[in-house]
Amino acid sequence: MDNQNRLLTDEQMRQFITEGYLLLKTDFSQSFHEELIANLSEVYSSEGNPGNNLLPRIPQLQKVFDHPVVSGALTSVLGEGYMMHAHRHGHFNNSPKPGGWHKDSYWGYKRMRNHRPWWAMIMYFPQDTPVELGPTGVMPGTQNFDSRTFTSDESRGEVTAAGEAGTFVLIHYDIWHRSTANLLGKERFMLKFEFMRTQAPTVPSWDNRELEWVTPAAISDAVYPNEAMWRDAWYWLSGREEPQDSEVASPVQVASLLEQLRSGDAEERTKASDRLAVLGAAAVPYGAAAALERALEDEFEPVGINAAYGLARMGDDGVEALLRALEHGEGKASRLAGYGLSVAGDAAIPGLTRVAGGADEDKVFYAVFALGELKGTSESEEAMRTLAGLASHESARLRCAAADALGSVGAWSGKKPHSVGVEALSNALRDEDAQVRFTVGLSLSKWGVQAEKAVPALIAALDDSNRYVRAHAAEALYYIGTDKAKNALLDFLRPARWCPTTTPASTFYP
């Protein structure tokens, strides 16, 4: 095994963008996995699930995450300097019944889920895991949908992480997944670790050979067409603006698509909204913007998502339509407008800042999310003051959203220091709500050395009663990286040193 990261190829990145997962494999020896399984079995039988202490209790697991296939895949998707989150969990499955479809929590569901890959998870299988042993199942292409766009007994779709020992599935954090039935009744371990991007991408971090987006020739039948969204993810991950393409639309073509958009068949509407989204500004003269604005309210979520991304590609007409939907739309339409505005470019910032200063909590929530995703927010003093002010709002949900957005703003490399943002985050480390406090730690990690003035507040947070506040404060000190931050981190870690061989049966000797 060599030590050089094995970065993903363009083809693999396209699959990750469209389908939300990759099934990959390490090349550890059989003896490595036999020892790992033996240690897992001993710990689980004598001590129970070690939870967040999985890694220090089973220290050879670190070799898994140092493996060039694993680290290369994570670097490709999340960039250099990604964070291994403090939450880890070893799943033990011996149930003959499948688990329920779900998305994993962000500890309270108080944050808006990202379409762009800020987060990823790895589910690692240390034993041979045929389908009959109950591997994890994922539903391709569902990472960007809040709603269930499928049924559990649908024949098309589900992919299982079946494979030899050392197989792992890398997933977009928000993909729908479940445990499948263990029909063999033997022990099956799955080791779940989650990871977060700490810097916004400025260059491709995978083995990028082709600059432009190319739709994969083979996509799972379960995946609905979301071409405009896929393009946004590709160019965002590349650190490049999408080139102005030469899409041409004719009145007849657009009229046909608008008719298809009124179909009673959800899949036909999805195809029509997808094509209109790709045409973008070329379709505006023929009434496409108004039609997509109405489509934000479609009962089938993939149609509404295509509409949001399509409007984001329609210039001022699209931005105005999205802002109307954000301010005056109901429920789903307002939320999807937030996604559209988050990719619509800096022209959306003044309108979003206005909405973020309003009184409707849901609409403020969506506007704050969009501001966090826009690179130009850091250049807008009004937007930064608005986000900083919301970090002390009476609503814990909005305080958390503001802290999260300030972190995303801070993740752009080459950014200028914003004392107002760092000050707001530092103050929020004393928030009464634990989720606000631990969101702040993650956000300050993205600011890096620019958050040096937050070090005293982070040091105080190392004594917080919440385990994730403490963990995220420690991570922030690591990413800030000044002498004062590193010394404080070492002082925190030294008395907390973990001995992986100390157990109730062996407390101190040998």
Coordinates of C-alpha atoms in Angstrom, one line a residue:
M1 CA 0.0 0.0 0.0
D2 CA 1.5 3.4 -1.0
N3 CA 0.8 6.5 1.0
Q4 CA -0.1 8.8 -1.8
N5 CA -3.8 9.9 -1.8
R6 CA -5.7 8.2 -4.5
L7 CA -7.9 11.0 -5.7
L8 CA -11.2 10.5 -7.4
T9 CA -11.5 10.7 -11.1
D10 CA -13.8 13.0 -13.1
E11 CA -16.1 10.1 -13.7
Q12 CA -16.3 9.2 -10.0
M13 CA -16.9 12.9 -9.0
R14 CA -19.8 13.0 -11.6
Q15 CA -21.3 9.9 -10.0
F16 CA -21.0 11.5 -6.5
I17 CA -22.6 14.7 -7.7
T18 CA -25.5 12.9 -9.5
E19 CA -26.1 9.9 -7.3
G20 CA -24.8 11.1 -4.0
Y21 CA -22.6 8.1 -3.2
L22 CA -19.5 6.1 -4.2
L23 CA -18.8 2.4 -3.3
L24 CA -15.0 2.0 -2.8
K25 CA -12.6 -0.5 -1.2
T26 CA -9.4 -0.4 0.7
D27 CA -6.6 -3.1 0.3
F28 CA -5.8 -4.0 3.9
S29 CA -4.8 -7.6 4.5
Q30 CA -7.2 -10.2 5.8
S31 CA -5.3 -10.3 9.0
F32 CA -5.9 -6.6 9.6
H33 CA -9.6 -7.0 9.4
E34 CA -9.6 -10.2 11.4
E35 CA -7.9 -8.3 14.2
L36 CA -10.2 -5.4 13.8
I37 CA -13.3 -7.6 14.0
A38 CA -11.9 -9.4 17.1
N39 CA -11.3 -6.2 18.9
L40 CA -14.8 -4.8 18.0
S41 CA -16.4 -8.0 19.2
E42 CA -14.6 -7.9 22.5
V43 CA -15.4 -4.3 23.1
Y44 CA -19.1 -4.6 22.2
S45 CA -19.6 -7.8 24.2
S46 CA -17.7 -6.7 27.3
E47 CA -18.3 -2.9 27.3
G48 CA -21.1 -2.1 24.9
N49 CA -21.0 0.4 22.1
P50 CA -18.1 2.8 22.6
G51 CA -20.0 5.6 20.7
N52 CA -17.9 8.7 20.2
N53 CA -14.9 6.9 21.8
L54 CA -14.9 4.3 19.0
L55 CA -11.6 5.6 17.6
P56 CA -9.5 5.8 20.8
R57 CA -11.0 2.5 22.0
I58 CA -10.1 0.7 18.7
P59 CA -7.0 2.7 17.7
Q60 CA -6.2 0.7 14.6
L61 CA -9.2 2.2 13.0
Q62 CA -7.1 5.3 12.4
K63 CA -5.3 3.3 9.8
V64 CA -8.5 3.1 7.9
F65 CA -8.9 6.9 7.7
D66 CA -5.2 7.3 6.8
H67 CA -5.6 4.8 3.9
P68 CA -4.9 6.6 0.6
V69 CA -8.2 5.4 -0.9
V70 CA -10.2 6.8 2.1
S71 CA -8.2 10.1 2.5
G72 CA -8.1 10.5 -1.3
A73 CA -11.9 10.2 -1.6
L74 CA -12.5 12.6 1.3
T75 CA -10.0 15.1 -0.1
S76 CA -11.6 14.9 -3.5
V77 CA -15.0 15.7 -2.2
L78 CA -14.3 18.0 0.8
G79 CA -10.9 19.5 -0.1
E80 CA -7.7 19.7 1.9
G81 CA -8.0 20.3 5.6
Y82 CA -11.3 18.5 6.0
M83 CA -12.4 17.8 9.6
M84 CA -13.3 14.4 11.1
H85 CA -16.3 15.3 13.2
A86 CA -16.3 14.3 16.9
H87 CA -19.4 12.2 16.4
R88 CA -18.6 8.6 15.5
H89 CA -20.7 5.5 15.8
G90 CA -20.3 1.8 15.3
H91 CA -23.5 0.1 14.0
F92 CA -24.1 -3.5 15.0
N93 CA -26.8 -5.2 12.9
N94 CA -28.1 -8.7 13.5
S95 CA -31.8 -7.9 12.8
P96 CA -33.7 -9.9 10.2
K97 CA -35.9 -6.8 9.6
P98 CA -34.7 -3.8 7.5
G99 CA -34.4 -0.4 9.1
G100 CA -36.4 2.6 8.1
W101 CA -35.4 5.1 5.4
H102 CA -34.0 8.3 7.0
K103 CA -31.5 11.1 6.7
D104 CA -29.1 11.6 9.6
S105 CA -29.7 14.4 12.0
Y106 CA -27.7 17.6 12.3
W107 CA -28.4 17.4 16.1
G108 CA -31.8 18.9 16.2
Y109 CA -32.7 19.5 12.5
K110 CA -32.3 23.3 13.2
R111 CA -30.1 23.8 10.1
M112 CA -30.9 23.9 6.4
R113 CA -29.4 21.0 4.6
N114 CA -26.7 21.8 2.0
H115 CA -27.0 20.8 -1.6
R116 CA -23.4 21.6 -2.2
P117 CA -21.1 19.0 -0.5
W118 CA -20.0 20.7 2.7
W119 CA -20.4 17.4 4.6
A120 CA -19.9 13.7 3.8
M121 CA -20.0 10.4 5.6
I122 CA -18.1 7.2 5.4
M123 CA -19.7 3.8 6.3
Y124 CA -16.9 1.2 6.6
F125 CA -17.5 -2.5 6.6
P126 CA -14.6 -4.5 8.3
Q127 CA -16.0 -7.9 7.4
D128 CA -17.1 -9.5 4.2
T129 CA -20.7 -8.2 3.9
P130 CA -22.8 -10.0 1.3
V131 CA -26.4 -8.7 0.7
E132 CA -27.7 -11.4 3.1
L133 CA -25.7 -9.9 6.0
G134 CA -27.5 -6.6 5.9
P135 CA -25.3 -3.9 4.4
T136 CA -26.4 -0.3 4.4
G137 CA -28.7 0.6 1.5
V138 CA -28.8 4.0 -0.1
M139 CA -31.2 5.5 -2.5
P140 CA -29.2 7.2 -5.3
G141 CA -30.0 10.8 -6.2
T142 CA -32.0 11.6 -3.1
Q143 CA -29.4 13.7 -1.3
N144 CA -31.0 17.0 -2.2
F145 CA -34.6 16.1 -1.5
D146 CA -36.2 16.7 1.9
S147 CA -39.2 14.6 1.0
R148 CA -39.4 10.9 0.2
T149 CA -39.5 10.8 -3.6
F150 CA -39.6 7.0 -3.5
T151 CA -41.3 4.1 -1.6
S152 CA -39.5 1.4 0.4
D153 CA -40.8 -1.3 -1.9
E154 CA -39.9 0.5 -5.1
S155 CA -38.1 -2.0 -7.4
R156 CA -35.8 0.6 -9.0
G157 CA -33.2 2.2 -7.0
E158 CA -31.7 0.9 -3.8
V159 CA -28.0 0.2 -3.8
T160 CA -26.4 -1.8 -1.0
A161 CA -22.9 -1.5 0.2
A162 CA -22.3 -5.2 -0.2
G163 CA -18.7 -6.3 -0.7
E164 CA -15.6 -7.8 0.8
A165 CA -14.0 -6.6 4.0
G166 CA -12.6 -3.1 3.6
T167 CA -15.5 -2.0 1.4
F168 CA -16.9 1.5 2.3
V169 CA -19.6 3.8 1.0
L170 CA -18.8 7.5 0.8
I171 CA -22.1 9.4 0.9
H172 CA -23.3 12.9 0.6
Y173 CA -24.4 13.6 4.2
D174 CA -28.0 14.1 3.3
I175 CA -28.7 11.0 1.2
W176 CA -31.7 8.8 2.2
H177 CA -30.4 5.5 3.5
R178 CA -31.2 2.5 5.8
S179 CA -29.9 -0.7 7.2
T180 CA -31.0 -3.8 5.2
A181 CA -32.1 -7.1 6.7
N182 CA -29.5 -9.4 8.2
L183 CA -30.7 -12.8 7.0
L184 CA -27.7 -14.7 8.2
G185 CA -28.0 -13.8 11.9
K186 CA -24.2 -13.3 12.2
E187 CA -22.6 -10.1 13.6
R188 CA -22.3 -7.3 11.1
F189 CA -20.4 -4.1 12.0
M190 CA -20.5 -0.9 10.1
L191 CA -18.3 2.0 11.3
K192 CA -19.8 5.4 10.6
F193 CA -17.7 8.6 10.6
E194 CA -18.7 12.0 9.4
F195 CA -16.6 14.8 7.9
M196 CA -16.9 18.5 7.2
R197 CA -15.3 20.8 4.7
T198 CA -13.4 23.7 6.3
Q199 CA -12.6 25.8 3.2
A200 CA -14.7 26.7 0.2
P201 CA -13.2 25.3 -2.9
T202 CA -11.0 27.5 -5.1
V203 CA -9.5 24.8 -7.3
P204 CA -10.5 21.1 -8.0
S205 CA -9.3 18.8 -5.2
W206 CA -9.8 15.6 -7.2
D207 CA -7.8 14.3 -10.2
N208 CA -9.6 16.7 -12.6
R209 CA -8.8 16.3 -16.3
E210 CA -11.9 17.8 -17.9
L211 CA -12.8 21.3 -17.0
E212 CA -16.4 21.3 -18.2
W213 CA -19.4 19.4 -16.8
V214 CA -20.4 16.4 -18.7
T215 CA -23.5 14.5 -17.8
P216 CA -22.7 10.9 -17.0
A217 CA -23.7 8.5 -19.7
A218 CA -25.0 6.0 -17.2
I219 CA -27.1 7.2 -14.3
S220 CA -29.2 5.1 -12.0
D221 CA -32.9 4.8 -13.0
A222 CA -33.7 6.1 -9.5
V223 CA -32.1 9.5 -10.2
Y224 CA -34.4 12.3 -11.4
P225 CA -32.8 14.7 -13.9
N226 CA -31.4 17.8 -12.0
E227 CA -28.9 19.0 -14.6
A228 CA -28.7 22.7 -13.5
M229 CA -28.1 21.6 -9.9
W230 CA -25.4 19.1 -11.0
R231 CA -23.7 21.8 -13.0
D232 CA -23.7 24.2 -10.0
A233 CA -22.1 21.5 -7.8
W234 CA -19.4 20.7 -10.4
Y235 CA -18.3 24.3 -11.0
W236 CA -18.6 25.2 -7.3
L237 CA -16.3 22.2 -6.4
S238 CA -14.0 23.3 -9.2
G239 CA -13.7 26.8 -7.8
R240 CA -14.8 28.2 -11.2
E241 CA -17.8 30.1 -12.6
E242 CA -19.9 28.1 -15.0
P243 CA -19.0 29.3 -18.5
Q244 CA -21.6 31.2 -20.4
D245 CA -22.8 28.5 -22.8
S246 CA -24.5 28.8 -26.1
E247 CA -27.9 27.5 -25.2
V248 CA -30.4 28.5 -27.8
A249 CA -34.2 28.3 -27.2
S250 CA -36.9 28.7 -29.8
P251 CA -40.5 29.7 -29.1
V252 CA -41.8 26.3 -30.3
Q253 CA -39.3 24.4 -28.1
V254 CA -40.2 26.4 -25.0
A255 CA -43.9 26.2 -25.6
S256 CA -43.7 22.5 -25.8
L257 CA -41.7 22.3 -22.5
L258 CA -44.2 24.6 -20.8
E259 CA -47.0 22.3 -21.9
Q260 CA -45.1 19.4 -20.6
L261 CA -44.6 21.3 -17.3
R262 CA -48.4 21.2 -16.9
S263 CA -48.6 17.4 -17.3
G264 CA -50.3 15.3 -14.7
D265 CA -47.3 13.0 -14.7
A266 CA -44.6 14.0 -12.1
E267 CA -41.7 12.5 -14.0
E268 CA -42.8 14.4 -17.2
R269 CA -42.9 17.7 -15.2
T270 CA -39.5 16.9 -13.8
K271 CA -38.0 16.4 -17.3
A272 CA -39.6 19.6 -18.5
S273 CA -38.4 21.7 -15.5
D274 CA -34.9 20.2 -15.9
R275 CA -34.7 21.2 -19.6
L276 CA -36.0 24.7 -18.9
A277 CA -33.6 25.1 -16.1
V278 CA -30.7 24.3 -18.4
L279 CA -31.9 26.7 -21.0
G280 CA -31.9 29.4 -18.4
A281 CA -31.8 32.9 -19.7
A282 CA -32.4 31.7 -23.3
A283 CA -35.9 30.7 -22.3
V284 CA -36.9 33.9 -20.5
P285 CA -38.3 35.7 -23.6
Y286 CA -40.9 33.0 -24.0
G287 CA -42.4 33.0 -20.6
A288 CA -40.2 30.4 -18.8
A289 CA -39.5 32.5 -15.7
A290 CA -43.1 32.9 -14.8
A291 CA -43.8 29.2 -15.4
L292 CA -40.8 28.2 -13.2
E293 CA -41.9 30.6 -10.5
R294 CA -45.2 28.8 -10.4
A295 CA -43.4 25.4 -10.5
L296 CA -41.7 26.2 -7.2
E297 CA -45.1 25.2 -5.6
D298 CA -45.2 21.8 -7.4
E299 CA -46.2 19.0 -5.1
F300 CA -43.3 16.9 -6.5
E301 CA -40.1 18.2 -5.0
P302 CA -37.7 17.5 -7.9
V303 CA -39.8 19.8 -10.1
G304 CA -39.6 22.6 -7.6
I305 CA -35.8 22.1 -7.2
N306 CA -35.3 22.3 -10.9
A307 CA -37.4 25.4 -11.0
A308 CA -35.3 27.1 -8.3
Y309 CA -32.0 26.3 -10.0
G310 CA -33.5 27.3 -13.4
L311 CA -34.6 30.7 -12.1
A312 CA -31.1 31.2 -10.6
R313 CA -29.8 31.0 -14.2
M314 CA -32.2 33.5 -15.6
G315 CA -30.5 36.8 -14.6
D316 CA -32.4 39.6 -13.0
D317 CA -35.8 38.1 -14.0
G318 CA -35.0 34.9 -12.2
V319 CA -33.6 36.7 -9.1
E320 CA -36.7 38.8 -8.8
A321 CA -39.0 35.8 -9.2
L322 CA -37.0 33.9 -6.5
L323 CA -37.2 36.9 -4.1
R324 CA -40.9 37.1 -4.6
A325 CA -41.3 33.4 -3.8
L326 CA -39.0 33.8 -0.8
E327 CA -40.9 36.7 0.7
H328 CA -44.5 35.8 -0.3
G329 CA -44.5 32.1 -1.1
E330 CA -45.8 29.4 1.2
G331 CA -43.7 26.7 2.9
K332 CA -42.0 24.7 0.2
A333 CA -41.9 27.4 -2.4
S334 CA -40.2 29.8 0.0
R335 CA -37.6 27.2 1.1
L336 CA -36.8 26.2 -2.5
A337 CA -36.4 29.9 -3.4
G338 CA -33.8 30.1 -0.7
Y339 CA -31.8 27.3 -2.5
G340 CA -32.2 29.1 -5.8
L341 CA -31.0 32.4 -4.4
S342 CA -28.0 30.6 -2.8
V343 CA -26.6 29.9 -6.2
A344 CA -27.9 33.0 -8.1
G345 CA -24.8 35.1 -7.6
D346 CA -24.1 38.4 -5.8
A347 CA -27.0 40.1 -7.5
A348 CA -29.2 38.4 -4.9
I349 CA -27.4 39.7 -1.8
P350 CA -29.3 43.1 -1.4
G351 CA -32.7 41.4 -1.6
L352 CA -31.6 38.6 0.7
T353 CA -30.2 41.1 3.2
R354 CA -33.5 42.9 3.2
V355 CA -35.5 39.6 3.8
A356 CA -33.0 38.6 6.5
G357 CA -33.8 41.7 8.4
G358 CA -37.6 40.9 8.4
A359 CA -39.9 39.5 11.0
D360 CA -41.0 36.2 9.4
E361 CA -38.8 33.5 11.0
D362 CA -39.0 30.9 8.2
K363 CA -38.2 33.5 5.5
V364 CA -35.3 34.9 7.5
F365 CA -34.0 31.4 8.0
Y366 CA -34.0 30.7 4.3
A367 CA -32.4 34.1 3.5
V368 CA -29.7 33.6 6.0
F369 CA -28.8 30.2 4.5
A370 CA -28.6 31.7 1.0
L371 CA -26.4 34.6 2.2
G372 CA -24.0 32.1 3.8
E373 CA -23.6 30.3 0.5
L374 CA -22.8 33.4 -1.6
K375 CA -19.1 34.3 -1.8
G376 CA -19.9 38.0 -2.2
T377 CA -21.6 38.2 1.2
S378 CA -18.2 38.7 2.8
E379 CA -17.8 41.9 0.7
S380 CA -21.1 43.4 1.9
E381 CA -20.9 45.2 5.1
E382 CA -24.7 45.4 5.4
A383 CA -25.1 41.7 4.9
M384 CA -22.3 40.9 7.4
R385 CA -23.9 43.3 10.0
T386 CA -27.3 41.6 9.4
L387 CA -25.9 38.1 10.0
A388 CA -23.9 39.2 13.0
G389 CA -27.0 40.9 14.5
L390 CA -29.0 37.7 14.0
A391 CA -26.5 35.7 16.0
S392 CA -28.2 37.3 19.1
H393 CA -31.8 37.0 17.8
E394 CA -34.4 35.9 20.3
S395 CA -35.0 32.7 18.2
A396 CA -32.5 30.0 18.9
R397 CA -33.2 28.6 15.4
L398 CA -32.2 31.9 13.8
R399 CA -29.1 32.3 16.1
C400 CA -28.0 28.9 15.0
A401 CA -28.6 29.7 11.3
A402 CA -26.7 32.9 11.6
A403 CA -23.7 31.2 13.2
D404 CA -23.7 28.5 10.5
A405 CA -23.9 31.2 7.7
L406 CA -21.1 33.2 9.2
G407 CA -19.0 30.0 9.2
S408 CA -19.7 29.5 5.5
V409 CA -18.8 33.1 4.7
G410 CA -15.5 32.6 6.6
A411 CA -14.7 29.5 4.6
W412 CA -13.7 31.4 1.5
S413 CA -9.9 31.5 1.3
G414 CA -8.3 34.9 0.7
K415 CA -11.1 36.6 2.7
K416 CA -10.5 39.8 4.5
P417 CA -10.9 39.7 8.3
H418 CA -14.4 40.7 9.5
S419 CA -14.2 41.7 13.1
V420 CA -18.0 42.0 13.3
G421 CA -18.4 38.3 12.3
V422 CA -15.7 37.0 14.7
E423 CA -17.1 39.1 17.5
A424 CA -20.6 37.8 17.0
L425 CA -19.4 34.2 16.9
S426 CA -17.3 34.7 20.0
N427 CA -20.2 36.1 21.9
A428 CA -22.4 33.2 20.7
L429 CA -20.1 30.7 22.5
R430 CA -21.9 31.8 25.6
D431 CA -25.4 31.2 24.1
E432 CA -27.9 29.4 26.3
D433 CA -28.7 26.9 23.5
A434 CA -26.1 24.1 23.1
Q435 CA -26.7 23.7 19.4
V436 CA -25.9 27.4 18.8
R437 CA -22.7 27.0 20.8
F438 CA -21.4 23.9 19.0
T439 CA -22.3 25.4 15.6
V440 CA -20.1 28.4 16.5
G441 CA -17.2 26.1 17.1
L442 CA -17.6 24.5 13.6
S443 CA -17.9 28.0 12.1
L444 CA -14.8 29.4 13.7
S445 CA -12.9 26.3 12.4
K446 CA -13.7 27.6 8.9
W447 CA -12.4 31.1 9.7
G448 CA -9.0 29.7 10.7
V449 CA -6.4 32.2 11.7
Q450 CA -8.7 35.0 10.9
A451 CA -10.6 34.1 14.0
E452 CA -7.6 34.6 16.3
K453 CA -9.5 37.1 18.5
A454 CA -12.0 34.3 19.4
V455 CA -9.3 32.2 21.1
P456 CA -10.1 33.4 24.7
A457 CA -13.8 32.5 24.2
L458 CA -12.9 29.2 22.7
I459 CA -10.6 28.4 25.7
A460 CA -13.5 29.1 28.0
A461 CA -15.7 26.8 25.8
L462 CA -13.4 23.9 26.5
D463 CA -15.1 23.7 29.9
D464 CA -18.6 23.7 28.5
S465 CA -21.1 21.0 29.8
N466 CA -21.9 19.8 26.3
R467 CA -19.5 17.3 24.7
Y468 CA -19.8 18.7 21.2
V469 CA -19.3 22.3 22.3
R470 CA -16.0 21.2 23.9
A471 CA -15.0 19.1 20.8
H472 CA -15.8 21.9 18.3
A473 CA -14.0 24.5 20.4
A474 CA -10.9 22.2 20.3
E475 CA -11.2 21.8 16.6
A476 CA -11.5 25.6 16.1
L477 CA -8.3 26.1 18.2
Y478 CA -6.6 23.5 15.9
Y479 CA -7.6 25.3 12.7
I480 CA -6.8 28.8 14.1
G481 CA -3.3 27.4 14.7
T482 CA -1.6 30.3 16.4
D483 CA 0.8 29.5 19.3
K484 CA -1.8 30.6 21.9
A485 CA -4.5 28.4 20.3
K486 CA -2.2 25.4 20.0
N487 CA -0.9 25.7 23.6
A488 CA -4.5 25.9 24.9
L489 CA -5.4 22.9 22.8
L490 CA -2.5 20.9 24.2
D491 CA -3.4 21.9 27.8
F492 CA -6.9 20.7 27.1
L493 CA -5.9 17.4 25.6
R494 CA -3.1 16.3 27.9
P495 CA -5.2 15.5 31.0
A496 CA -7.8 14.0 28.7
R497 CA -5.3 11.5 27.2
W498 CA -7.1 8.2 26.5
C499 CA -5.4 4.8 27.1
P500 CA -6.9 2.4 24.6
T501 CA -5.9 -0.7 26.6
T502 CA -7.4 0.4 29.9
T503 CA -10.6 -1.5 30.5
P504 CA -12.6 -2.6 33.6
A505 CA -10.8 -5.9 33.4
S506 CA -7.4 -4.3 33.1
T507 CA -7.3 -1.0 34.9
F508 CA -3.6 -0.3 35.1
Y509 CA -1.4 -3.4 34.5
P510 CA 0.3 -4.6 32.3

